[in-house]
mmCIF file of C-alpha atoms and ligand atoms in Angstrom:
data_model
loop_
_atom_site.group_PDB
_atom_site.id
_atom_site.type_symbol
_atom_site.label_atom_id
_atom_site.label_comp_id
_atom_site.label_asym_id
_atom_site.label_seq_id
_atom_site.Cartn_x
_atom_site.Cartn_y
_atom_site.Cartn_z
ATOM 1 C CA MET A 4 -65.931 8.956 76.202
ATOM 2 C CA LYS A 5 -64.725 5.762 74.637
ATOM 3 C CA LYS A 6 -64.741 7.454 71.267
ATOM 4 C CA ASN A 7 -62.574 10.273 72.614
ATOM 5 C CA LEU A 8 -60.063 7.840 74.029
ATOM 6 C CA LYS A 9 -59.884 6.152 70.658
ATOM 7 C CA ARG A 10 -59.286 9.472 68.996
ATOM 8 C CA ILE A 11 -56.509 10.330 71.419
ATOM 9 C CA ALA A 12 -54.924 6.929 70.783
ATOM 10 C CA ILE A 13 -54.994 7.501 67.036
ATOM 11 C CA VAL A 14 -53.477 10.962 67.403
ATOM 12 C CA ALA A 15 -50.746 9.504 69.600
ATOM 13 C CA MET A 16 -50.023 6.795 67.039
ATOM 14 C CA VAL A 17 -49.797 9.303 64.228
ATOM 15 C CA ALA A 18 -47.378 11.357 66.312
ATOM 16 C CA VAL A 19 -45.176 8.316 66.856
ATOM 17 C CA VAL A 20 -45.153 7.558 63.135
ATOM 18 C CA ILE A 21 -44.183 11.125 62.273
ATOM 19 C CA ALA A 22 -41.427 11.014 64.880
ATOM 20 C CA ALA A 23 -40.181 7.756 63.453
ATOM 21 C CA CYS A 24 -40.047 9.228 59.966
ATOM 22 C CA LYS A 25 -38.095 12.211 61.219
ATOM 23 C CA LYS A 26 -35.655 9.966 62.972
ATOM 24 C CA ASN A 27 -35.075 8.064 59.751
ATOM 25 C CA GLN A 28 -34.414 11.272 57.893
ATOM 26 C CA GLU A 29 -31.886 12.325 60.489
ATOM 27 C CA THR A 30 -30.004 9.075 60.376
ATOM 28 C CA LEU A 31 -29.934 9.277 56.603
ATOM 29 C CA THR A 32 -28.103 12.581 56.647
ATOM 30 C CA SER A 33 -25.816 12.003 59.638
ATOM 31 C CA GLU A 34 -22.491 10.369 58.897
ATOM 32 C CA PRO A 35 -20.481 8.814 61.743
ATOM 33 C CA GLN A 36 -22.792 6.276 63.407
ATOM 34 C CA GLU A 37 -24.447 5.617 60.095
ATOM 35 C CA THR A 38 -23.006 2.126 59.744
ATOM 36 C CA VAL A 39 -24.495 0.815 62.964
ATOM 37 C CA LYS A 40 -27.828 2.527 62.434
ATOM 38 C CA ASN A 41 -28.023 1.442 58.829
ATOM 39 C CA THR A 42 -27.403 -2.136 59.904
ATOM 40 C CA ASP A 43 -30.529 -1.944 62.067
ATOM 41 C CA LYS A 44 -32.454 -0.472 59.165
ATOM 42 C CA VAL A 45 -31.274 -3.166 56.781
ATOM 43 C CA LEU A 46 -32.352 -5.807 59.292
ATOM 44 C CA GLN A 47 -35.769 -4.168 59.546
ATOM 45 C CA HIS A 48 -35.980 -3.867 55.759
ATOM 46 C CA ILE A 49 -35.335 -7.619 55.418
ATOM 47 C CA LYS A 50 -38.048 -8.356 57.986
ATOM 48 C CA ASN A 51 -40.411 -5.959 56.216
ATOM 49 C CA LEU A 52 -39.941 -7.995 53.050
ATOM 50 C CA GLY A 53 -41.376 -10.889 55.038
ATOM 51 C CA PHE A 54 -38.251 -12.852 55.866
ATOM 52 C CA PRO A 55 -38.473 -14.099 59.469
ATOM 53 C CA GLU A 56 -35.596 -13.213 61.773
ATOM 54 C CA SER A 57 -34.696 -16.904 62.041
ATOM 55 C CA SER A 58 -33.932 -16.997 58.296
ATOM 56 C CA ILE A 59 -31.454 -14.118 58.427
ATOM 57 C CA VAL A 60 -27.785 -15.045 58.673
ATOM 58 C CA ASP A 61 -25.256 -12.413 59.760
ATOM 59 C CA ASN A 62 -22.237 -12.796 57.498
ATOM 60 C CA GLY A 63 -19.944 -9.914 58.446
ATOM 61 C CA ASN A 64 -20.589 -7.042 56.072
ATOM 62 C CA GLU A 65 -23.842 -8.517 54.828
ATOM 63 C CA TYR A 66 -26.940 -10.458 55.757
ATOM 64 C CA VAL A 67 -27.809 -13.612 53.804
ATOM 65 C CA VAL A 68 -31.328 -15.037 53.582
ATOM 66 C CA GLU A 69 -32.567 -18.207 51.909
ATOM 67 C CA GLU A 70 -28.956 -19.155 51.212
ATOM 68 C CA ASP A 71 -28.441 -17.100 48.084
ATOM 69 C CA ILE A 72 -29.808 -13.615 48.638
ATOM 70 C CA ILE A 73 -27.404 -10.995 49.943
ATOM 71 C CA PHE A 74 -28.263 -7.742 51.722
ATOM 72 C CA PRO A 75 -25.177 -5.540 52.264
ATOM 73 C CA LYS A 76 -25.254 -3.864 55.665
ATOM 74 C CA ASN A 77 -24.458 -0.528 54.015
ATOM 75 C CA MET A 78 -27.197 -0.831 51.400
ATOM 76 C CA GLU A 79 -29.577 1.961 50.568
ATOM 77 C CA ILE A 80 -33.031 1.050 51.860
ATOM 78 C CA PRO A 81 -35.565 1.221 49.023
ATOM 79 C CA ALA A 82 -38.303 3.777 49.495
ATOM 80 C CA ASN A 83 -41.582 2.139 50.453
ATOM 81 C CA THR A 84 -43.828 2.789 47.484
ATOM 82 C CA GLY A 85 -46.553 0.598 48.966
ATOM 83 C CA LEU A 86 -47.935 0.115 45.482
ATOM 84 C CA LYS A 87 -46.200 -2.707 43.721
ATOM 85 C CA THR A 88 -46.943 -6.216 44.806
ATOM 86 C CA GLU A 89 -44.933 -8.443 43.062
ATOM 87 C CA GLN A 90 -44.197 -14.564 39.485
ATOM 88 C CA TYR A 91 -42.723 -13.521 42.938
ATOM 89 C CA TYR A 92 -40.686 -10.425 43.472
ATOM 90 C CA THR A 93 -39.626 -8.081 46.216
ATOM 91 C CA GLY A 94 -41.690 -5.004 45.418
ATOM 92 C CA SER A 95 -38.627 -2.985 44.472
ATOM 93 C CA ILE A 96 -37.635 -3.136 40.825
ATOM 94 C CA VAL A 97 -34.954 -1.599 38.607
ATOM 95 C CA ASN A 98 -36.180 1.783 37.474
ATOM 96 C CA ALA A 99 -37.394 2.675 33.981
ATOM 97 C CA THR A 100 -34.083 4.218 32.928
ATOM 98 C CA LYS A 101 -31.652 1.760 34.432
ATOM 99 C CA LYS A 102 -33.517 -1.325 33.214
ATOM 100 C CA LEU A 103 -32.638 -0.344 29.637
ATOM 101 C CA ASN A 104 -28.958 -1.047 30.223
ATOM 102 C CA ILE A 105 -27.875 -2.961 33.307
ATOM 103 C CA ARG A 106 -24.105 -2.945 33.143
ATOM 104 C CA ILE A 107 -22.285 -6.036 34.361
ATOM 105 C CA PHE A 108 -18.626 -5.948 35.284
ATOM 106 C CA VAL A 109 -16.971 -9.361 35.248
ATOM 107 C CA ASP A 110 -14.304 -9.618 37.925
ATOM 108 C CA ALA A 111 -11.041 -11.233 36.836
ATOM 109 C CA SER A 112 -11.969 -14.198 39.033
ATOM 110 C CA MET A 113 -14.981 -14.901 36.787
ATOM 111 C CA THR A 114 -13.668 -14.237 33.275
ATOM 112 C CA SER A 115 -13.156 -17.982 32.782
ATOM 113 C CA MET A 116 -16.961 -18.249 32.825
ATOM 114 C CA SER A 117 -17.574 -15.389 30.405
ATOM 115 C CA SER A 118 -19.396 -17.681 27.986
ATOM 116 C CA GLU A 119 -21.781 -18.785 30.727
ATOM 117 C CA ILE A 120 -22.326 -15.151 31.741
ATOM 118 C CA ASN A 121 -23.067 -14.166 28.131
ATOM 119 C CA SER A 122 -25.507 -17.062 27.837
ATOM 120 C CA ALA A 123 -27.331 -15.926 30.968
ATOM 121 C CA ILE A 124 -27.481 -12.356 29.697
ATOM 122 C CA ALA A 125 -28.832 -13.507 26.323
ATOM 123 C CA GLN A 126 -31.728 -15.271 28.058
ATOM 124 C CA TRP A 127 -32.880 -12.186 29.948
ATOM 125 C CA ASN A 128 -32.348 -9.933 26.925
ATOM 126 C CA ALA A 129 -34.501 -12.192 24.707
ATOM 127 C CA VAL A 130 -37.658 -12.033 26.830
ATOM 128 C CA PRO A 131 -40.501 -10.840 24.592
ATOM 129 C CA ASN A 132 -42.265 -7.613 25.520
ATOM 130 C CA SER A 133 -39.539 -6.652 27.972
ATOM 131 C CA THR A 134 -37.199 -3.697 27.601
ATOM 132 C CA LEU A 135 -34.856 -5.077 30.255
ATOM 133 C CA ARG A 136 -31.306 -5.352 28.862
ATOM 134 C CA PHE A 137 -28.043 -6.508 30.402
ATOM 135 C CA SER A 138 -24.630 -5.805 28.893
ATOM 136 C CA VAL A 139 -21.027 -6.482 29.891
ATOM 137 C CA VAL A 140 -18.785 -3.464 30.403
ATOM 138 C CA ARG A 141 -15.010 -3.519 30.710
ATOM 139 C CA THR A 142 -14.642 -0.501 32.977
ATOM 140 C CA ALA A 143 -16.546 1.370 35.668
ATOM 141 C CA PRO A 144 -19.216 2.607 36.021
ATOM 142 C CA TYR A 145 -21.227 -0.580 36.261
ATOM 143 C CA ASP A 146 -24.352 -1.815 38.026
ATOM 144 C CA ILE A 147 -23.548 -5.431 38.899
ATOM 145 C CA LEU A 148 -20.209 -6.911 39.896
ATOM 146 C CA ILE A 149 -19.995 -10.655 39.350
ATOM 147 C CA LYS A 150 -17.168 -12.421 41.129
ATOM 148 C CA ASN A 151 -16.036 -15.808 42.325
ATOM 149 C CA GLU A 152 -16.298 -16.668 46.008
ATOM 150 C CA ASN A 153 -16.138 -19.875 47.991
ATOM 151 C CA LEU A 154 -19.655 -20.122 49.426
ATOM 152 C CA GLY A 155 -19.228 -23.592 50.864
ATOM 153 C CA ASN A 156 -20.968 -26.794 49.871
ATOM 154 C CA GLY A 157 -24.505 -26.666 48.485
ATOM 155 C CA VAL A 158 -24.653 -23.002 47.482
ATOM 156 C CA CYS A 159 -24.078 -22.330 43.784
ATOM 157 C CA GLY A 160 -24.256 -18.562 43.956
ATOM 158 C CA GLN A 161 -25.713 -15.531 45.688
ATOM 159 C CA GLY A 162 -27.271 -12.329 44.414
ATOM 160 C CA GLN A 163 -28.667 -9.061 45.717
ATOM 161 C CA PHE A 164 -32.096 -7.539 45.232
ATOM 162 C CA PRO A 165 -32.496 -4.116 43.594
ATOM 163 C CA SER A 166 -32.108 -1.061 45.750
ATOM 164 C CA GLY A 167 -32.876 2.570 45.077
ATOM 165 C CA GLY A 168 -33.936 1.818 41.494
ATOM 166 C CA SER A 169 -30.621 0.111 40.699
ATOM 167 C CA ALA A 170 -30.156 -3.596 40.043
ATOM 168 C CA GLY A 171 -28.736 -5.673 42.878
ATOM 169 C CA ALA A 172 -25.076 -4.698 42.866
ATOM 170 C CA LEU A 173 -23.351 -7.997 43.530
ATOM 171 C CA VAL A 174 -23.431 -11.592 42.317
ATOM 172 C CA LYS A 175 -21.143 -14.161 43.903
ATOM 173 C CA ILE A 176 -20.577 -17.439 42.115
ATOM 174 C CA ASN A 177 -19.173 -20.502 43.870
ATOM 175 C CA LYS A 178 -17.028 -21.189 40.835
ATOM 176 C CA ASN A 179 -15.144 -24.263 41.981
ATOM 177 C CA TYR A 180 -18.340 -25.782 43.329
ATOM 178 C CA ILE A 181 -20.233 -25.457 40.035
ATOM 179 C CA ALA A 182 -17.224 -26.181 37.801
ATOM 180 C CA GLY A 183 -18.251 -29.839 37.483
ATOM 181 C CA ASN A 184 -21.794 -28.966 36.364
ATOM 182 C CA SER A 185 -22.790 -28.863 32.704
ATOM 183 C CA PHE A 186 -22.405 -25.613 30.774
ATOM 184 C CA ALA A 187 -26.188 -25.191 30.835
ATOM 185 C CA GLN A 188 -26.291 -25.607 34.628
ATOM 186 C CA ARG A 189 -23.416 -23.197 35.172
ATOM 187 C CA ALA A 190 -25.199 -20.635 33.006
ATOM 188 C CA ARG A 191 -28.430 -21.327 34.896
ATOM 189 C CA THR A 192 -26.815 -20.450 38.196
ATOM 190 C CA ILE A 193 -25.691 -17.121 36.769
ATOM 191 C CA CYS A 194 -29.042 -16.475 35.081
ATOM 192 C CA HIS A 195 -30.815 -17.257 38.397
ATOM 193 C CA GLU A 196 -28.660 -14.836 40.404
ATOM 194 C CA PHE A 197 -29.243 -12.093 37.829
ATOM 195 C CA GLY A 198 -32.938 -12.821 38.393
ATOM 196 C CA HIS A 199 -32.504 -11.870 42.053
ATOM 197 C CA CYS A 200 -30.697 -8.685 40.935
ATOM 198 C CA ILE A 201 -33.851 -7.636 39.090
ATOM 199 C CA SER A 202 -36.114 -8.460 42.029
ATOM 200 C CA PHE A 203 -37.292 -12.031 41.532
ATOM 201 C CA ARG A 204 -37.858 -14.185 44.592
ATOM 202 C CA HIS A 205 -37.829 -17.982 44.449
ATOM 203 C CA THR A 206 -40.923 -19.191 42.565
ATOM 204 C CA ASN A 207 -41.037 -22.262 44.839
ATOM 205 C CA TRP A 208 -40.696 -20.210 48.019
ATOM 206 C CA ALA A 209 -43.590 -22.049 49.687
ATOM 207 C CA ALA A 210 -42.234 -25.541 49.038
ATOM 208 C CA GLN A 211 -38.834 -24.328 50.187
ATOM 209 C CA GLY A 212 -40.310 -23.141 53.470
ATOM 210 C CA GLU A 213 -39.293 -19.590 52.685
ATOM 211 C CA SER A 214 -41.083 -16.447 53.737
ATOM 212 C CA THR A 215 -44.254 -15.479 51.932
ATOM 213 C CA ALA A 216 -43.580 -13.790 48.599
ATOM 214 C CA THR A 217 -45.911 -11.604 46.617
ATOM 215 C CA ASN A 218 -47.094 -12.448 43.133
ATOM 216 C CA VAL A 219 -46.137 -10.553 40.061
ATOM 217 C CA PRO A 220 -49.581 -9.280 39.054
ATOM 218 C CA GLY A 221 -51.296 -11.781 36.779
ATOM 219 C CA VAL A 222 -48.539 -14.397 37.024
ATOM 220 C CA THR A 223 -49.474 -16.535 39.977
ATOM 221 C CA GLY A 224 -48.861 -19.936 41.501
ATOM 222 C CA THR A 225 -46.112 -22.509 41.329
ATOM 223 C CA ASP A 226 -44.098 -23.337 38.217
ATOM 224 C CA ALA A 227 -41.963 -26.503 38.102
ATOM 225 C CA LEU A 228 -40.246 -25.133 34.998
ATOM 226 C CA SER A 229 -39.209 -21.821 36.562
ATOM 227 C CA LEU A 230 -35.531 -20.981 36.429
ATOM 228 C CA MET A 231 -36.173 -18.950 39.582
ATOM 229 C CA ASN A 232 -36.986 -22.021 41.651
ATOM 230 C CA GLY A 233 -34.548 -22.168 44.557
ATOM 231 C CA GLY A 234 -32.628 -25.056 46.064
ATOM 232 C CA GLN A 235 -31.958 -26.581 42.634
ATOM 233 C CA CYS A 236 -28.252 -25.998 42.375
ATOM 234 C CA GLY A 237 -26.949 -28.094 39.472
ATOM 235 C CA SER A 238 -30.342 -29.623 38.687
ATOM 236 C CA GLY A 239 -32.846 -26.866 37.933
ATOM 237 C CA ALA A 240 -34.412 -25.502 34.770
ATOM 238 C CA THR A 241 -31.803 -24.075 32.425
ATOM 239 C CA VAL A 242 -34.074 -21.840 30.359
ATOM 240 C CA LEU A 243 -36.533 -19.198 31.500
ATOM 241 C CA SER A 244 -40.030 -20.701 31.593
ATOM 242 C CA GLN A 245 -43.025 -19.126 29.903
ATOM 243 C CA LYS A 246 -44.156 -17.827 33.285
ATOM 244 C CA ASP A 247 -40.691 -16.450 34.042
ATOM 245 C CA LYS A 248 -40.914 -14.558 30.753
ATOM 246 C CA ASN A 249 -44.460 -13.388 31.438
ATOM 247 C CA ALA A 250 -43.433 -12.105 34.857
ATOM 248 C CA THR A 251 -40.442 -10.279 33.364
ATOM 249 C CA ALA A 252 -42.671 -8.675 30.757
ATOM 250 C CA VAL A 253 -45.060 -7.487 33.484
ATOM 251 C CA LEU A 254 -42.319 -5.896 35.569
ATOM 252 C CA TYR A 255 -40.142 -4.601 32.752
HETATM 253 ZN ZN1 LIG B 320 -31.919 -17.965 44.482
#
């Protein structure tokens, strides 16, 4: 009897899951209320990544977590592959085609830091055993827009995680705020945000009190030298550490 009840419960649960999937499919294809519904889905997606609700800040058209990671409310929710656990990443990486040439468009507001942007790009492009490549393009189409925005005191920049196989589409740099930093630190900020665009979480997430991140397979633990450590605006590592490079090579 007990066994039967259990079986019924499982069947009921499966039915609910199937219904939920269907509902998702419907909302994906319907147009008008999409914005509202998608906002809910984005919120759920952020929670599914392990970020607690208390860490999510509603900032108009986007959610911001851990100060420098942006989730647009109209973003495409990455398909749940359930396979990739990711030095620390999100589980959703730039796909095998797009990683070969991630096109960056430099908004007019950021052209004064073109040298810093090129320096950041050169670091990612020089990682051994990685086919990941960034380039600057002068016209659309592009994958990442980098622009200046006043993000207030204490935040050097913000970036987005990949979505749908594409690199995170937006990097915001608090240009006036970092203007007084050294060239190397300005380039670090940009290099760090590009790191979010290709899926890296903060290596020091635990010390920062951030939500649990998953390891890039084989590249585990803390790393004081990681350029992807968070909360180090103007003071962090300015070159990718050996572990940063190893993690990049694993993912890309
Ligand atoms: Zn960051």
